[in-house]
Coordinates of C-alpha atoms in Angstrom, one line a residue:
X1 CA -40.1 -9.8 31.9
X2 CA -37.6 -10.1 29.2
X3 CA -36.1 -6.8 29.5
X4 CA -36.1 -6.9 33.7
X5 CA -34.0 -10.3 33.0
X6 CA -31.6 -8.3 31.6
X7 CA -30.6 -5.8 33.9
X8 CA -29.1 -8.5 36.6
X9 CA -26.7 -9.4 33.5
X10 CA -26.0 -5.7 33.1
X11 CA -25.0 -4.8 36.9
X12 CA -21.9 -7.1 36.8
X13 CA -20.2 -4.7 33.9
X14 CA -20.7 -1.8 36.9
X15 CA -18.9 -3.4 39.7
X16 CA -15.3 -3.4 38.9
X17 CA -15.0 0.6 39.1
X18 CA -17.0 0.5 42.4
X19 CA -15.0 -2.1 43.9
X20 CA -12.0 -0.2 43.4
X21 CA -13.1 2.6 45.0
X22 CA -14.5 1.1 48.1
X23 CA -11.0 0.0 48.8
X24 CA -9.3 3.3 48.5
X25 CA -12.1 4.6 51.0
X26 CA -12.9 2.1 53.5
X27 CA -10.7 -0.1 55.3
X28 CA -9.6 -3.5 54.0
X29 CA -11.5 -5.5 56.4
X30 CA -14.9 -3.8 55.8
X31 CA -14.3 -3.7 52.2
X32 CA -13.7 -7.2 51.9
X33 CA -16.6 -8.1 53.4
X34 CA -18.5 -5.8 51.1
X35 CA -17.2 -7.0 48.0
X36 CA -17.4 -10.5 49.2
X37 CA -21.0 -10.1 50.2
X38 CA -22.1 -7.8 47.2
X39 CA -20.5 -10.4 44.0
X40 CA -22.0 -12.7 46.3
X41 CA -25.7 -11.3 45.4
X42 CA -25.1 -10.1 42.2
X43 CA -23.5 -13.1 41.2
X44 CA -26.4 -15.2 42.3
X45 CA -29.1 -12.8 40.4
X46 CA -27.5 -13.4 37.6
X47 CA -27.4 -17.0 37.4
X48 CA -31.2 -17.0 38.1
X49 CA -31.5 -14.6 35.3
X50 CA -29.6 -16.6 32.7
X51 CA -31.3 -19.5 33.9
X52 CA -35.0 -17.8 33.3
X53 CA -33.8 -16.6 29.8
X54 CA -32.9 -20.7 29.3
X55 CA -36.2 -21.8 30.5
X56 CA -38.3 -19.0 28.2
X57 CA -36.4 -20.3 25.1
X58 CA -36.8 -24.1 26.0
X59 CA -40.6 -23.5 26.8
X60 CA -41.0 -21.7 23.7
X61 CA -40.7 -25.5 21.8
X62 CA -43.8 -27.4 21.1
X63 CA -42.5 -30.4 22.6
X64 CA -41.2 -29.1 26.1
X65 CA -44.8 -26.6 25.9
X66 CA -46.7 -29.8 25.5
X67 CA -45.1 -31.1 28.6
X68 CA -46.0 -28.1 30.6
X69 CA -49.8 -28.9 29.5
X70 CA -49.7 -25.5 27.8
X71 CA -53.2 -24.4 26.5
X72 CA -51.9 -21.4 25.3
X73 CA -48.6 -20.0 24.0
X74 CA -46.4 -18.4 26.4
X75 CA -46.4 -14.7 26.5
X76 CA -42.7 -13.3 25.5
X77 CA -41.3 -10.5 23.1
X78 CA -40.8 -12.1 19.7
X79 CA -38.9 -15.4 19.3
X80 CA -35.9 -13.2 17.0
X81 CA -35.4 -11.6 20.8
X82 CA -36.2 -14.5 23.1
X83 CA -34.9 -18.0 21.2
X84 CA -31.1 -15.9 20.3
X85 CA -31.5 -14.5 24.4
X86 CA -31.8 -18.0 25.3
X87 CA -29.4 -19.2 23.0
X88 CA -26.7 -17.2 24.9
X89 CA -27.8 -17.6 27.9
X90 CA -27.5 -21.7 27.5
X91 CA -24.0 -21.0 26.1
X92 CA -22.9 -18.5 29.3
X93 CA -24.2 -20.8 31.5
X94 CA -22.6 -23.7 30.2
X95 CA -19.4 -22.0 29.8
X96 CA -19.2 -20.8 33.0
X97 CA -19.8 -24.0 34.6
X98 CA -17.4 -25.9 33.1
X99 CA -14.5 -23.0 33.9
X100 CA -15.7 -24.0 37.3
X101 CA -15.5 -27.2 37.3
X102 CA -12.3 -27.3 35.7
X103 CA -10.9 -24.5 38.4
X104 CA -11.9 -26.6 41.4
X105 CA -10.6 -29.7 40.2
X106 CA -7.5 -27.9 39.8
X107 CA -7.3 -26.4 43.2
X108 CA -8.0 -29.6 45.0
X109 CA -5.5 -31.2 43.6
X110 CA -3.2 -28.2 44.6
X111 CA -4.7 -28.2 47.7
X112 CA -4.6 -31.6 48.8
X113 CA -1.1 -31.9 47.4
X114 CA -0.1 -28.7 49.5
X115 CA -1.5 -30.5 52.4
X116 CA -0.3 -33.5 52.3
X117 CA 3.4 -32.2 52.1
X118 CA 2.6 -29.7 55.1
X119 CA 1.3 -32.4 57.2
X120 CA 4.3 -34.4 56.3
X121 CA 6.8 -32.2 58.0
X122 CA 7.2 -31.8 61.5
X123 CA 5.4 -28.2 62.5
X124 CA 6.5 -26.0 65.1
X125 CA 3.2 -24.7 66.3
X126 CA 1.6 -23.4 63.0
X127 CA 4.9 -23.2 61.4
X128 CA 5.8 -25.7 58.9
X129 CA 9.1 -25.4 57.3
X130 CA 9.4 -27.0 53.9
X131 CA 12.9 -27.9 52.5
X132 CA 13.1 -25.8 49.2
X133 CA 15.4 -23.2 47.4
X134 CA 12.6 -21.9 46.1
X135 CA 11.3 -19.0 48.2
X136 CA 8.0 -18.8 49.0
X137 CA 5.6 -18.8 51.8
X138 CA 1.4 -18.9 52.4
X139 CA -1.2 -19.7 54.9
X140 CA -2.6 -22.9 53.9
X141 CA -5.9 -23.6 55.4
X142 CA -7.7 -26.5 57.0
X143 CA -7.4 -28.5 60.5
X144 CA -5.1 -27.2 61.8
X145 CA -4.0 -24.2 59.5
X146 CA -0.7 -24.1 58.7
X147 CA 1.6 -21.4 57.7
X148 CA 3.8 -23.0 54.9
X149 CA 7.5 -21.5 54.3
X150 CA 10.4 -22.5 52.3
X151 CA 13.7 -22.5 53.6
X152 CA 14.7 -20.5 50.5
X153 CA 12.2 -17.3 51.8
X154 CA 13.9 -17.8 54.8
X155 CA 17.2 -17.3 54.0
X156 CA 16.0 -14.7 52.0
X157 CA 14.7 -12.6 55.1
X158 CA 15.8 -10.7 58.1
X159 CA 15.1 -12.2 61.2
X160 CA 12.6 -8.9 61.9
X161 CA 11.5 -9.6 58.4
X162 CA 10.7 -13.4 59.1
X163 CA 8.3 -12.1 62.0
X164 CA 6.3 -10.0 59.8
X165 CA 5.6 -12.6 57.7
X166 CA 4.5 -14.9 59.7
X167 CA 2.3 -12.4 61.2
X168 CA 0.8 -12.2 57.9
X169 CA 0.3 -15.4 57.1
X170 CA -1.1 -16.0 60.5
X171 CA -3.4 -12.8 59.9
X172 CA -4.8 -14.6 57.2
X173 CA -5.3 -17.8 58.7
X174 CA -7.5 -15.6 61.2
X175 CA -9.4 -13.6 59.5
X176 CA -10.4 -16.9 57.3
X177 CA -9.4 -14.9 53.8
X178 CA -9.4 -17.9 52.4
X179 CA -13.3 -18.6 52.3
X180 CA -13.4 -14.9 50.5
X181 CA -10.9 -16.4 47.9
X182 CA -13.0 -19.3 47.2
X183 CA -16.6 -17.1 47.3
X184 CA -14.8 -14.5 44.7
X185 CA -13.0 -17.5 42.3
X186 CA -17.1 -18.8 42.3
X187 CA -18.8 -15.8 41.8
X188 CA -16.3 -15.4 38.9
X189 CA -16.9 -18.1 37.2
X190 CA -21.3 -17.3 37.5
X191 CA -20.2 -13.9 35.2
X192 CA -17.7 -12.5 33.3
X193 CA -18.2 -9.1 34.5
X194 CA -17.3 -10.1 38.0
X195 CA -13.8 -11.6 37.3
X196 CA -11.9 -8.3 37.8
X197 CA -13.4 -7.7 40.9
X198 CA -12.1 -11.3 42.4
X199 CA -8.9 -9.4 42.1
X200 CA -9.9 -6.7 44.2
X201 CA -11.1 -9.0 47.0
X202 CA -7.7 -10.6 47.1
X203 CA -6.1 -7.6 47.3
X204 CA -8.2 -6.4 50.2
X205 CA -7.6 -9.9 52.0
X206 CA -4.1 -8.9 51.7
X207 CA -4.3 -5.1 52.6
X208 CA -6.1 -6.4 55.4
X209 CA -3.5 -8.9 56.7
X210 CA -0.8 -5.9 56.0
X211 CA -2.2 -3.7 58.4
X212 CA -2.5 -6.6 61.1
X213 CA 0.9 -7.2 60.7
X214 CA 1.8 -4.1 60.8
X215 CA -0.2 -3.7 64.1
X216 CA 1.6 -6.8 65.6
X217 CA 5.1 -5.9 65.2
X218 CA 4.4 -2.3 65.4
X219 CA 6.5 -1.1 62.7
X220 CA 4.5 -0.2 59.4
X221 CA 8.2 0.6 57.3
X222 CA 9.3 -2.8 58.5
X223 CA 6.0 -4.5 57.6
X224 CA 6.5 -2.7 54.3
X225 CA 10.2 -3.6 53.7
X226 CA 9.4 -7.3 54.6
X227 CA 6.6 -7.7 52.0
X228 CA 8.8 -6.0 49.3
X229 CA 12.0 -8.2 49.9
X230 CA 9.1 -11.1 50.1
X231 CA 7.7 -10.5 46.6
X232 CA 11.2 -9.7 44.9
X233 CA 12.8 -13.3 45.9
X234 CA 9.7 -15.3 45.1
X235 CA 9.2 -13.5 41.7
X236 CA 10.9 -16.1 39.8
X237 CA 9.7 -18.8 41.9
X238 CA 6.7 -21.5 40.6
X239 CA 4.6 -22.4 43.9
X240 CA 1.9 -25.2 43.6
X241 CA -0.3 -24.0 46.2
X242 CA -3.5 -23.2 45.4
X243 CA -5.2 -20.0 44.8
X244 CA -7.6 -19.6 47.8
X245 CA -4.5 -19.8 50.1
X246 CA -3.0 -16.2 50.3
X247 CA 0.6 -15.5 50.6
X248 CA 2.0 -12.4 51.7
X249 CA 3.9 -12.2 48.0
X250 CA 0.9 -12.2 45.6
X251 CA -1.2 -8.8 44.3
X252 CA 0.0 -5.4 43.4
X253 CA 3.0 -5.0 45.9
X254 CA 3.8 -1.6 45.2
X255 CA 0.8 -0.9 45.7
X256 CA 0.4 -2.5 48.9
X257 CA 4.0 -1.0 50.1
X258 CA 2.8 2.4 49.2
X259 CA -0.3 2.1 51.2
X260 CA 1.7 1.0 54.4
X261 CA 4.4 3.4 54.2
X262 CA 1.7 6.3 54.4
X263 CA 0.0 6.7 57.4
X264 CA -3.5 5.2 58.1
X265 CA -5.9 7.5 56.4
X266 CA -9.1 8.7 59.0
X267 CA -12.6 7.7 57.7
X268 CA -13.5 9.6 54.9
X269 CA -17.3 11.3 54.3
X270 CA -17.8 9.1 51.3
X271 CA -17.2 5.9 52.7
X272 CA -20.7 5.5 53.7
X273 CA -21.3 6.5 50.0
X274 CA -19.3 3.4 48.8
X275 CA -21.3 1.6 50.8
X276 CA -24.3 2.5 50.0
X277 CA -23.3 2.2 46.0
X278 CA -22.5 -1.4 46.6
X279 CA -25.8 -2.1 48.1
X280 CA -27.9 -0.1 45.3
X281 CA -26.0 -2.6 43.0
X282 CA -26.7 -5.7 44.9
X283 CA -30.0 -4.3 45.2
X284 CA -31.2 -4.1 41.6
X285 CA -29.5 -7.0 40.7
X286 CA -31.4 -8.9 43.4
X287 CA -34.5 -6.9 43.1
X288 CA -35.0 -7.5 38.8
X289 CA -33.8 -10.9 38.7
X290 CA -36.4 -11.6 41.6
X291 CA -38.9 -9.4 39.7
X292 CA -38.4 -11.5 36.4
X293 CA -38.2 -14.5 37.4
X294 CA -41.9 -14.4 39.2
X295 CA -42.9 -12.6 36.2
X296 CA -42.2 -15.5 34.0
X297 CA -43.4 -17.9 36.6
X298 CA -47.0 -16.1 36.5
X299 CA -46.8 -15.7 32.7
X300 CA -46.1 -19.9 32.8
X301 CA -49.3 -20.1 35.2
X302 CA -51.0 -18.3 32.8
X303 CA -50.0 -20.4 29.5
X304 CA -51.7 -23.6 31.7
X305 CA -54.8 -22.1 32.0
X306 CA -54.5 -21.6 35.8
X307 CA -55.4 -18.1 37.6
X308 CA -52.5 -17.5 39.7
X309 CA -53.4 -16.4 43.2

């Protein structure tokens, strides 16, 4: 039981390296869904297996035993593995939900602050232009989304320039990137192992509103030349919005430049081997922590005196 609580915990460490290869070979929609839907799973598994590891040490104390009507002692490895197993397990678990916590308090406030200045101007369509000589510029979500720009990033841009953007931004407003965000900032708070891969998932949300800007205006070099002269003015710049809304600006952008000046790549043979990669790993994380978890729930039957059916 002990040892197949483990492996869930394990899985995490194996992710980043596959995540970064399912974006270099599949696109950046279907590998943000992936990634989103994979940390998803393995993130779950491994709260349920921290939380089993809790539970073993706690029921391994006379008092909490006695209050599970316990006629025999619970069947683990020896306490020198378990009680330390459990003790870490409290502590990750603890940890991690207070780094939540503390992140979404944060990003509310940014949020709701965001919001409340957006709603505040008047909006041409979708557009809202903020008065600022700070450039920056973001798709800010809710009802109705907004795409957010300073008059300093627009001074700062072409008027072909000012297009792509806001192509972007709308992409993301679209495609809903910010409920990836969000899924990725939670799953990274469940395990350590799983915060560089929130990275990954932004950058795909962004590769992925690239390429549909790109599409819109037609023009990948322009698409390109927009995002770079984007990120260099709002380098310097401090923006209060919060994380889960994407901006054209943020991630690698050489990177992302690089990838649009080349030409769209055709499917690859190993794409459906990235694929299936990610699944194998949401699959024994999913598959052990389920495994352990009704192992220790029959070996807690078993400690009452009950025949399990």
């Amino acid at each position: 039981m002990t040892a197949l609580l483990l492996i869930p915990l394990l899985v995490p460490f194996a992710l980043p390296a596959a995540a970064r290869r399912c974006l270099d070979r599949l696109t950046p929609v279907a590998a943000l869904w992936a990634l989103t839907l994979t940390v998803l799973v393995v993130a779950g598994s491994s709260v349920a297996a921290l939380g089993a590891l809790v539970l073993t040490g706690l029921l391994k104390l006379p008092f909490l035993a006695g209050l599970g009507d316990f006629v025999r002692p619970l069947r683990t490895p020896s306490d020198l593995v378990v009680l330390p197993l459990a003790t870490a397990a409290t502590g990750l678990l603890t940890l991690g939900a207070g780094t939540l916590v503390r992140s979404a308090l944060r990003q509310l406030r940014a949020f709701r602050a965001a919001r409340t200045e957006a709603d505040g101007r008047p909006a041409a369509g979708d557009l809202c232009v903020i008065e600022s000589p700070h450039p920056d510029a973001y798709a800010l979500p809710g009802r109705p989304h907004r795409i957010v720009v300073t008059t300093g990033m627009l001074r700062s841009l072409g008027a072909d320039e000012r297009e792509v953007l806001f192509a972007h931004e709308r992409a993301h407003n679209a495609g809903g990137h910010h409920r990836f965000l969000v899924l990725a900032e939670l799953a990274a708070h469940c395990h350590p192992g799983l915060r560089p891969v929130r990275a990954v998932i932004a950058l795909a949300a962004e590769r992925a509103a690239d390429e549909a800007a790109a599409a819109v205006v037609g023009d990948r070099r322009l698409t390109a030349r927009a995002i770079a002269r984007a990120a260099l003015a709002s380098s310097s710049a401090r923006s209060g919005r919060p994380d889960f809304a994407p901006a054209a600006t943020t991630g690698p952008v050489p990177q992302r430049v690089a990838a649009l000046l080349a030409a769209p790549p055709p499917p690859r043979r190993a794409a459906p081997w990235i694929a299936l990669l990610l699944a194998a790993c949401a699959t024994a994380s999913a598959g052990t922590a389920a495994t352990g978890v009704l192992a220790f729930h029959h070996e807690v039957e078993v400690a009452q005196g009950e025949e399990p059916r």
